[in-house]
mmCIF file of C-alpha atoms and ligand atoms in Angstrom:
data_model
loop_
_atom_site.group_PDB
_atom_site.id
_atom_site.type_symbol
_atom_site.label_atom_id
_atom_site.label_comp_id
_atom_site.label_asym_id
_atom_site.label_seq_id
_atom_site.Cartn_x
_atom_site.Cartn_y
_atom_site.Cartn_z
ATOM 1 C CA MET A 22 0.906 -10.909 21.864
ATOM 2 C CA VAL A 23 4.640 -10.888 22.434
ATOM 3 C CA ASP A 24 6.301 -7.681 21.537
ATOM 4 C CA LEU A 25 8.773 -8.565 18.794
ATOM 5 C CA LYS A 26 10.885 -5.461 19.261
ATOM 6 C CA GLY A 27 14.591 -6.498 19.625
ATOM 7 C CA LYS A 28 13.547 -10.310 19.500
ATOM 8 C CA ASP A 29 15.331 -12.939 17.506
ATOM 9 C CA ILE A 30 13.323 -15.038 15.174
ATOM 10 C CA LEU A 31 14.722 -18.571 15.428
ATOM 11 C CA ASP A 32 12.004 -21.235 15.495
ATOM 12 C CA GLY A 33 8.232 -21.730 14.444
ATOM 13 C CA ALA A 34 7.470 -22.802 18.149
ATOM 14 C CA GLN A 35 8.181 -19.270 19.439
ATOM 15 C CA PHE A 36 4.990 -17.993 17.865
ATOM 16 C CA THR A 37 1.433 -17.943 19.402
ATOM 17 C CA ARG A 38 -1.614 -17.691 17.127
ATOM 18 C CA GLU A 39 -1.829 -14.152 18.200
ATOM 19 C CA ASP A 40 1.727 -13.500 17.071
ATOM 20 C CA THR A 41 0.988 -15.082 13.584
ATOM 21 C CA GLU A 42 -2.236 -13.067 13.058
ATOM 22 C CA HIS A 43 -0.468 -9.883 13.915
ATOM 23 C CA ILE A 44 2.519 -10.554 11.701
ATOM 24 C CA MET A 45 0.123 -11.383 8.681
ATOM 25 C CA ALA A 46 -1.883 -8.226 9.385
ATOM 26 C CA VAL A 47 1.330 -6.089 9.337
ATOM 27 C CA ALA A 48 2.366 -8.003 6.072
ATOM 28 C CA ASP A 49 -1.067 -7.057 4.596
ATOM 29 C CA ASP A 50 -0.654 -3.492 5.405
ATOM 30 C CA PHE A 51 2.709 -3.404 3.702
ATOM 31 C CA ARG A 52 1.275 -5.105 0.614
ATOM 32 C CA ARG A 53 -1.552 -2.492 0.612
ATOM 33 C CA ARG A 54 1.039 0.409 1.049
ATOM 34 C CA LEU A 55 3.272 -0.924 -1.838
ATOM 35 C CA GLN A 56 0.335 -0.888 -4.209
ATOM 36 C CA ASP A 57 0.991 2.788 -5.403
ATOM 37 C CA ARG A 58 4.725 3.205 -4.517
ATOM 38 C CA PRO A 59 7.990 1.083 -4.969
ATOM 39 C CA SER A 60 9.180 1.354 -1.444
ATOM 40 C CA LEU A 61 8.569 3.064 1.987
ATOM 41 C CA ASP A 62 11.054 5.050 4.065
ATOM 42 C CA LEU A 63 10.271 3.288 7.559
ATOM 43 C CA LEU A 64 13.959 2.047 8.019
ATOM 44 C CA HIS A 65 15.839 4.716 6.297
ATOM 45 C CA GLY A 66 19.524 4.612 7.571
ATOM 46 C CA TYR A 67 19.172 0.973 9.060
ATOM 47 C CA LEU A 68 21.327 -1.899 7.950
ATOM 48 C CA LEU A 69 20.434 -5.405 7.540
ATOM 49 C CA ALA A 70 23.323 -7.891 7.269
ATOM 50 C CA ALA A 71 22.430 -11.000 5.119
ATOM 51 C CA LEU A 72 24.921 -13.860 6.197
ATOM 52 C CA PHE A 73 24.438 -16.685 3.872
ATOM 53 C CA PHE A 74 26.795 -19.688 4.523
ATOM 54 C CA GLU A 75 24.624 -21.986 2.415
ATOM 55 C CA PRO A 76 23.307 -21.638 -1.070
ATOM 56 C CA SER A 77 19.934 -19.476 -1.385
ATOM 57 C CA THR A 78 18.123 -17.666 -4.055
ATOM 58 C CA ARG A 79 14.768 -16.838 -2.586
ATOM 59 C CA THR A 80 15.521 -16.453 1.063
ATOM 60 C CA ARG A 81 18.516 -14.175 0.631
ATOM 61 C CA LEU A 82 17.050 -12.037 -2.075
ATOM 62 C CA SER A 83 13.742 -11.807 -0.406
ATOM 63 C CA PHE A 84 15.240 -10.566 2.987
ATOM 64 C CA GLU A 85 17.198 -8.037 0.760
ATOM 65 C CA THR A 86 14.179 -6.928 -1.092
ATOM 66 C CA ALA A 87 12.332 -6.592 2.131
ATOM 67 C CA MET A 88 14.768 -4.363 3.687
ATOM 68 C CA HIS A 89 15.184 -2.225 0.603
ATOM 69 C CA ARG A 90 11.463 -1.729 0.240
ATOM 70 C CA LEU A 91 11.453 -0.647 3.939
ATOM 71 C CA GLY A 92 13.766 2.094 2.866
ATOM 72 C CA GLY A 93 16.886 0.404 4.619
ATOM 73 C CA ASP A 94 20.178 -0.888 3.335
ATOM 74 C CA VAL A 95 21.877 -4.203 3.129
ATOM 75 C CA ILE A 96 25.341 -5.682 3.577
ATOM 76 C CA GLY A 97 26.390 -9.314 3.600
ATOM 77 C CA PHE A 98 27.849 -12.212 1.934
ATOM 78 C CA SER A 99 26.210 -15.189 0.055
ATOM 79 C CA SER A 100 28.659 -18.164 0.560
ATOM 80 C CA ALA A 101 30.878 -19.324 3.315
ATOM 81 C CA GLU A 102 33.789 -19.474 0.727
ATOM 82 C CA SER A 103 33.669 -15.569 0.265
ATOM 83 C CA SER A 104 33.821 -15.146 3.883
ATOM 84 C CA SER A 105 36.503 -15.541 6.618
ATOM 85 C CA THR A 106 34.843 -18.716 7.600
ATOM 86 C CA SER A 107 36.950 -20.184 4.830
ATOM 87 C CA LYS A 108 40.064 -19.053 6.838
ATOM 88 C CA GLY A 109 38.835 -20.745 9.883
ATOM 89 C CA GLU A 110 36.891 -18.074 11.624
ATOM 90 C CA THR A 111 34.409 -19.358 14.050
ATOM 91 C CA LEU A 112 30.677 -18.548 13.655
ATOM 92 C CA ALA A 113 30.759 -16.483 17.066
ATOM 93 C CA ASP A 114 33.645 -14.359 15.877
ATOM 94 C CA THR A 115 32.002 -13.594 12.458
ATOM 95 C CA ILE A 116 28.703 -12.605 14.271
ATOM 96 C CA ARG A 117 30.359 -10.472 16.834
ATOM 97 C CA THR A 118 32.101 -8.738 13.886
ATOM 98 C CA VAL A 119 28.955 -8.084 11.922
ATOM 99 C CA ASP A 120 27.299 -7.007 14.944
ATOM 100 C CA GLN A 121 29.545 -4.103 14.963
ATOM 101 C CA TYR A 122 28.017 -2.936 11.624
ATOM 102 C CA ALA A 123 24.365 -3.890 11.361
ATOM 103 C CA ASP A 124 21.174 -3.300 13.112
ATOM 104 C CA ILE A 125 19.712 -6.669 12.131
ATOM 105 C CA ILE A 126 21.177 -10.016 11.095
ATOM 106 C CA ALA A 127 19.309 -12.572 8.638
ATOM 107 C CA MET A 128 21.506 -15.795 8.474
ATOM 108 C CA ARG A 129 21.540 -19.227 6.934
ATOM 109 C CA HIS A 130 23.901 -21.846 8.170
ATOM 110 C CA PRO A 131 24.282 -25.610 7.540
ATOM 111 C CA ARG A 132 24.491 -26.468 11.305
ATOM 112 C CA ILE A 133 21.473 -27.160 13.340
ATOM 113 C CA GLY A 134 21.341 -24.606 16.148
ATOM 114 C CA SER A 135 23.593 -22.095 14.528
ATOM 115 C CA ALA A 136 20.931 -19.396 14.582
ATOM 116 C CA GLN A 137 20.624 -19.655 18.273
ATOM 117 C CA GLU A 138 24.491 -19.746 18.592
ATOM 118 C CA ALA A 139 24.488 -16.329 16.710
ATOM 119 C CA ALA A 140 21.630 -14.919 18.711
ATOM 120 C CA ASP A 141 23.565 -15.867 21.904
ATOM 121 C CA VAL A 142 26.565 -13.581 20.844
ATOM 122 C CA ALA A 143 24.737 -10.851 18.784
ATOM 123 C CA GLU A 144 23.149 -7.772 20.191
ATOM 124 C CA ALA A 145 21.250 -7.292 16.930
ATOM 125 C CA PRO A 146 18.296 -9.385 16.416
ATOM 126 C CA VAL A 147 18.845 -12.611 14.387
ATOM 127 C CA LEU A 148 16.417 -13.776 11.905
ATOM 128 C CA ASN A 149 16.980 -17.612 11.141
ATOM 129 C CA GLY A 150 17.008 -18.190 7.371
ATOM 130 C CA GLY A 151 17.473 -21.797 7.832
ATOM 131 C CA ASP A 152 19.858 -23.824 10.100
ATOM 132 C CA GLY A 153 20.631 -27.004 8.587
ATOM 133 C CA ALA A 154 17.828 -29.520 9.022
ATOM 134 C CA GLY A 155 16.513 -27.540 11.809
ATOM 135 C CA GLN A 156 14.141 -24.545 11.343
ATOM 136 C CA HIS A 157 13.120 -22.019 8.925
ATOM 137 C CA PRO A 158 10.477 -19.855 10.758
ATOM 138 C CA THR A 159 10.248 -16.873 8.197
ATOM 139 C CA GLN A 160 9.505 -19.407 5.387
ATOM 140 C CA ALA A 161 6.773 -21.042 7.607
ATOM 141 C CA LEU A 162 5.349 -17.718 8.218
ATOM 142 C CA LEU A 163 5.027 -17.001 4.514
ATOM 143 C CA ASP A 164 3.706 -20.430 3.812
ATOM 144 C CA LEU A 165 0.936 -19.832 6.418
ATOM 145 C CA TYR A 166 0.265 -16.382 5.052
ATOM 146 C CA THR A 167 -0.034 -17.934 1.398
ATOM 147 C CA ILE A 168 -2.528 -20.530 2.636
ATOM 148 C CA ARG A 169 -4.614 -17.965 4.266
ATOM 149 C CA ASP A 170 -4.608 -15.837 1.096
ATOM 150 C CA GLU A 171 -5.208 -18.721 -1.459
ATOM 151 C CA CYS A 172 -7.755 -20.713 0.690
ATOM 152 C CA GLY A 173 -9.429 -17.734 2.444
ATOM 153 C CA ALA A 174 -8.593 -19.131 5.811
ATOM 154 C CA VAL A 175 -6.165 -21.529 7.524
ATOM 155 C CA ASP A 176 -8.645 -23.018 10.110
ATOM 156 C CA GLY A 177 -9.514 -26.459 9.776
ATOM 157 C CA LYS A 178 -7.605 -27.085 6.524
ATOM 158 C CA THR A 179 -6.313 -30.420 5.472
ATOM 159 C CA ILE A 180 -2.657 -30.040 4.526
ATOM 160 C CA VAL A 181 -0.669 -32.689 2.924
ATOM 161 C CA LEU A 182 3.169 -32.349 3.532
ATOM 162 C CA CYS A 183 4.994 -34.314 1.063
ATOM 163 C CA GLY A 184 8.715 -35.099 0.385
ATOM 164 C CA ASP A 185 11.849 -34.906 2.691
ATOM 165 C CA LEU A 186 10.049 -34.404 5.922
ATOM 166 C CA LYS A 187 13.073 -35.610 8.024
ATOM 167 C CA ASN A 188 15.648 -32.899 6.714
ATOM 168 C CA GLY A 189 13.021 -30.260 5.483
ATOM 169 C CA ARG A 190 13.449 -27.392 7.889
ATOM 170 C CA THR A 191 10.477 -25.571 6.268
ATOM 171 C CA VAL A 192 8.006 -28.262 7.390
ATOM 172 C CA HIS A 193 9.667 -28.497 10.876
ATOM 173 C CA ALA A 194 8.917 -24.873 11.374
ATOM 174 C CA GLY A 195 5.545 -25.049 9.400
ATOM 175 C CA VAL A 196 3.953 -27.593 11.686
ATOM 176 C CA GLU A 197 4.547 -25.502 14.812
ATOM 177 C CA LEU A 198 2.070 -22.809 13.093
ATOM 178 C CA TYR A 199 -0.482 -25.146 11.714
ATOM 179 C CA LYS A 200 -1.127 -26.506 15.131
ATOM 180 C CA HIS A 201 -2.565 -23.147 16.072
ATOM 181 C CA TYR A 202 -5.407 -23.367 13.354
ATOM 182 C CA GLY A 203 -6.682 -26.931 13.797
ATOM 183 C CA CYS A 204 -5.445 -28.151 10.626
ATOM 184 C CA LYS A 205 -5.351 -31.798 9.781
ATOM 185 C CA LEU A 206 -1.921 -33.026 8.560
ATOM 186 C CA ILE A 207 -1.210 -35.859 6.249
ATOM 187 C CA LEU A 208 2.390 -36.718 6.083
ATOM 188 C CA VAL A 209 3.649 -38.467 3.018
ATOM 189 C CA ALA A 210 7.437 -39.450 2.824
ATOM 190 C CA PRO A 211 9.662 -42.389 1.924
ATOM 191 C CA ASP A 212 10.288 -44.476 4.942
ATOM 192 C CA GLN A 213 13.858 -43.204 5.362
ATOM 193 C CA LEU A 214 12.578 -39.519 5.254
ATOM 194 C CA ARG A 215 9.668 -39.499 7.547
ATOM 195 C CA MET A 216 8.810 -36.675 9.971
ATOM 196 C CA PRO A 217 10.895 -37.228 13.218
ATOM 197 C CA ALA A 218 8.804 -39.177 15.517
ATOM 198 C CA ASP A 219 9.086 -36.668 18.477
ATOM 199 C CA ILE A 220 7.648 -33.924 16.351
ATOM 200 C CA VAL A 221 4.607 -36.140 15.342
ATOM 201 C CA THR A 222 4.151 -37.063 18.973
ATOM 202 C CA GLN A 223 4.306 -33.434 20.088
ATOM 203 C CA LEU A 224 1.663 -32.315 17.389
ATOM 204 C CA ARG A 225 -0.668 -35.104 18.542
ATOM 205 C CA GLY A 226 -0.262 -34.246 22.031
ATOM 206 C CA HIS A 227 -1.325 -30.804 21.011
ATOM 207 C CA GLY A 228 -4.542 -32.295 19.839
ATOM 208 C CA MET A 229 -3.681 -32.252 16.168
ATOM 209 C CA GLN A 230 -4.832 -34.949 13.679
ATOM 210 C CA VAL A 231 -1.828 -36.302 12.198
ATOM 211 C CA GLU A 232 -1.984 -39.220 9.554
ATOM 212 C CA GLU A 233 0.927 -40.783 7.823
ATOM 213 C CA THR A 234 0.668 -42.734 4.396
ATOM 214 C CA PRO A 235 3.188 -43.666 1.698
ATOM 215 C CA SER A 236 0.824 -42.762 -1.029
ATOM 216 C CA LEU A 237 0.528 -39.211 -2.292
ATOM 217 C CA GLU A 238 -2.681 -40.170 -4.378
ATOM 218 C CA THR A 239 -4.474 -41.402 -1.260
ATOM 219 C CA ALA A 240 -3.364 -38.262 0.773
ATOM 220 C CA LEU A 241 -4.607 -35.877 -2.039
ATOM 221 C CA ALA A 242 -8.279 -37.132 -1.844
ATOM 222 C CA GLY A 243 -9.751 -34.649 0.410
ATOM 223 C CA ALA A 244 -6.794 -32.457 0.734
ATOM 224 C CA ASP A 245 -6.953 -28.608 0.571
ATOM 225 C CA VAL A 246 -3.349 -27.823 0.413
ATOM 226 C CA LEU A 247 -0.391 -29.746 -0.918
ATOM 227 C CA TYR A 248 2.926 -28.558 0.474
ATOM 228 C CA MET A 249 5.511 -30.369 -1.607
ATOM 229 C CA THR A 250 9.346 -30.386 -0.888
ATOM 230 C CA ARG A 251 12.495 -31.381 -2.522
ATOM 231 C CA ILE A 252 14.470 -34.233 -1.206
ATOM 232 C CA GLN A 253 17.454 -32.555 0.567
ATOM 233 C CA LYS A 254 20.385 -33.848 -1.387
ATOM 234 C CA GLU A 255 23.046 -31.836 0.596
ATOM 235 C CA ARG A 256 21.870 -33.635 3.935
ATOM 236 C CA PHE A 257 22.849 -37.189 2.627
ATOM 237 C CA ALA A 258 26.003 -38.675 3.552
ATOM 238 C CA ASP A 259 25.341 -41.440 1.049
ATOM 239 C CA GLN A 260 24.589 -39.958 -2.297
ATOM 240 C CA SER A 261 23.496 -43.223 -3.844
ATOM 241 C CA GLU A 262 20.768 -43.144 -1.226
ATOM 242 C CA TYR A 263 19.693 -39.637 -2.517
ATOM 243 C CA GLU A 264 19.725 -41.076 -6.033
ATOM 244 C CA GLN A 265 17.395 -43.859 -5.048
ATOM 245 C CA LEU A 266 15.042 -41.546 -3.289
ATOM 246 C CA LYS A 267 14.853 -38.314 -5.385
ATOM 247 C CA GLY A 268 12.066 -39.537 -7.664
ATOM 248 C CA SER A 269 9.879 -40.820 -4.896
ATOM 249 C CA TYR A 270 6.996 -38.273 -5.344
ATOM 250 C CA ILE A 271 6.137 -36.398 -8.390
ATOM 251 C CA LEU A 272 2.949 -34.191 -8.711
ATOM 252 C CA THR A 273 1.600 -34.081 -12.153
ATOM 253 C CA ARG A 274 -1.169 -32.005 -13.802
ATOM 254 C CA GLU A 275 -3.006 -35.096 -14.593
ATOM 255 C CA MET A 276 -3.183 -35.998 -10.831
ATOM 256 C CA VAL A 277 -4.395 -32.596 -9.857
ATOM 257 C CA GLU A 278 -7.089 -32.684 -12.454
ATOM 258 C CA ARG A 279 -8.136 -36.188 -11.688
ATOM 259 C CA ILE A 280 -7.936 -36.317 -7.882
ATOM 260 C CA CYS A 281 -8.158 -32.836 -6.418
ATOM 261 C CA PRO A 282 -9.133 -29.995 -8.945
ATOM 262 C CA LYS A 283 -9.565 -27.495 -6.136
ATOM 263 C CA LEU A 284 -6.223 -28.322 -4.344
ATOM 264 C CA THR A 285 -3.872 -25.369 -3.545
ATOM 265 C CA VAL A 286 -0.253 -26.327 -4.530
ATOM 266 C CA LEU A 287 2.484 -24.794 -2.505
ATOM 267 C CA HIS A 288 6.376 -25.478 -2.537
ATOM 268 C CA PRO A 289 9.119 -23.458 -0.723
ATOM 269 C CA LEU A 290 11.326 -23.979 -3.920
ATOM 270 C CA PRO A 291 13.672 -24.759 -5.342
ATOM 271 C CA ARG A 292 11.958 -27.372 -7.284
ATOM 272 C CA VAL A 293 13.973 -30.278 -8.754
ATOM 273 C CA ASN A 294 11.527 -32.709 -10.289
ATOM 274 C CA GLU A 295 8.782 -33.035 -7.680
ATOM 275 C CA ILE A 296 6.198 -30.895 -9.492
ATOM 276 C CA THR A 297 6.123 -31.261 -13.248
ATOM 277 C CA THR A 298 6.165 -27.957 -15.059
ATOM 278 C CA ASP A 299 2.728 -28.505 -16.735
ATOM 279 C CA VAL A 300 1.183 -27.751 -13.156
ATOM 280 C CA ASP A 301 2.493 -24.326 -13.210
ATOM 281 C CA ALA A 302 -0.221 -22.918 -15.647
ATOM 282 C CA LEU A 303 -3.109 -24.128 -13.403
ATOM 283 C CA PRO A 304 -4.566 -21.691 -11.042
ATOM 284 C CA ASN A 305 -3.908 -24.330 -8.307
ATOM 285 C CA ALA A 306 -0.171 -23.427 -8.538
ATOM 286 C CA ALA A 307 0.490 -20.987 -5.926
ATOM 287 C CA TYR A 308 4.325 -21.291 -5.510
ATOM 288 C CA PHE A 309 5.329 -18.133 -7.339
ATOM 289 C CA ARG A 310 2.710 -16.044 -5.523
ATOM 290 C CA GLN A 311 4.197 -17.762 -2.354
ATOM 291 C CA VAL A 312 7.552 -16.137 -3.189
ATOM 292 C CA GLN A 313 6.019 -12.739 -3.561
ATOM 293 C CA ASN A 314 4.301 -13.094 -0.159
ATOM 294 C CA GLY A 315 7.740 -13.758 1.314
ATOM 295 C CA VAL A 316 8.818 -10.124 0.785
ATOM 296 C CA TYR A 317 5.754 -8.797 2.733
ATOM 297 C CA ILE A 318 6.026 -11.267 5.638
ATOM 298 C CA ARG A 319 9.757 -10.470 5.921
ATOM 299 C CA MET A 320 9.075 -6.753 5.693
ATOM 300 C CA ALA A 321 6.661 -7.319 8.540
ATOM 301 C CA LEU A 322 9.028 -9.317 10.593
ATOM 302 C CA ILE A 323 11.963 -6.934 10.116
ATOM 303 C CA ALA A 324 9.898 -3.834 10.952
ATOM 304 C CA LEU A 325 8.352 -5.540 13.990
ATOM 305 C CA VAL A 326 11.746 -6.653 15.309
ATOM 306 C CA MET A 327 13.175 -3.182 14.674
ATOM 307 C CA GLY A 328 10.213 -1.732 16.657
ATOM 308 C CA LYS A 329 9.024 0.315 13.711
ATOM 309 C CA VAL A 330 5.406 -0.930 13.773
HETATM 310 C C1 NCD B 419 14.087 -24.168 1.376
HETATM 311 C C2 NCD B 419 15.229 -24.088 2.317
HETATM 312 O O1 NCD B 419 16.379 -23.591 1.960
HETATM 313 O O2 NCD B 419 15.078 -24.847 3.378
HETATM 314 N N1 NCD B 419 14.087 -23.285 0.460
HETATM 315 C C3 NCD B 419 13.697 -21.828 0.772
HETATM 316 O O3 NCD B 419 14.101 -21.305 1.831
HETATM 317 N N2 NCD B 419 12.804 -21.408 0.144
HETATM 318 C C4 NCD B 419 13.680 -25.532 0.837
HETATM 319 C C5 NCD B 419 14.863 -26.234 0.121
HETATM 320 O O4 NCD B 419 15.905 -25.891 -0.070
HETATM 321 O O5 NCD B 419 14.382 -27.409 -0.263
#
C-alpha cells in the first residue's frame, strides 16, 4: 500500500485496491468512533483550506465537516468571484498564497488539470474536489464505500452508469476504482454524451466487461447498482443542445419496482430531474446515505494525508 502521508489526491487511477481497502477501513473506524461523540481531536490546530472556484454544496461542506469532526479548522472561499481570481490572479499565485496559511488544500476548479497545477506549486497536499470534466477522486471513493456498504461487497457487481458520461468527472474517477473489483459496467448515455472511447478501451484492456446501450430499461435488468448522473449543463457550449438532452434518462419508482426491485440507486447529487422524487422513499435509494458516507471517507483521506493514522 502507498503511504498517503504528504500525498496529493488527484485522480482515481492513483489508487490500488490495497489503497481503497485501507481508506475504507479507516473510514469505518472514524464512523465507529463518532457513534458516541460529535468529533475527535486528531487534527487539533491544523488548517484545511477549501478553495471552491465552482459551485458546490456537498463536496465543500463535506470536506469542511470532515475537518471539523477531526478537530481541525477550516478557511476558504466558495466562489471564484469572492476571491482575487476575479481581479485576474492566476491559479498558481492563489495557491502559493494559500500554501502560506494552510496545512492541506481541498480544491474545485472548472479547468481539467487544475488540481495537478495546484499540486505542482503547493507544498501542502492538494485534494481534488473536481477539476472541470476531469476527475473527482474523493467522490469516487465515497461511491465505492457506499456500494460496499449497501451491497455487502463490491466484487463482481454489475454497475450501470447512466447520464452524462462524457463530462461527468465522478464517473471518470469511479471506473478507475471499479476496475479493481471485477465489476461489470453497463454504460447508458445519449450518443453525444458517451464515455470517452479512450477510457472504455483502457477498462477493457484491464479485463473489465464493459457494455454500452442507449436503453436504461435494458441495462437495469440484472443490475446490482444504478449510478445516475446529471447532464452537466455548465459544460455545454450550446445551451439548446443541453435543453434537448436534459430529459434523456429518468428513473421512476415504477421502473425500480417492475424491473429491478433489489437495485441500489446512487447519485452524486445534485439531482435535476433524472430520478423522480417518489424513488426517495424506497429502501433502494442510497443517495442521502451516500452523502453521509462522504464525511467518513474525507475524514479518512485528510487524516491519512496528514499522516495522523
Ligand atoms: C458532482 C460534481 O460536482 O461533479 N457533484 C458532487 O460533487 N457531489 C456531480 C454533479 O455536479 O453533477
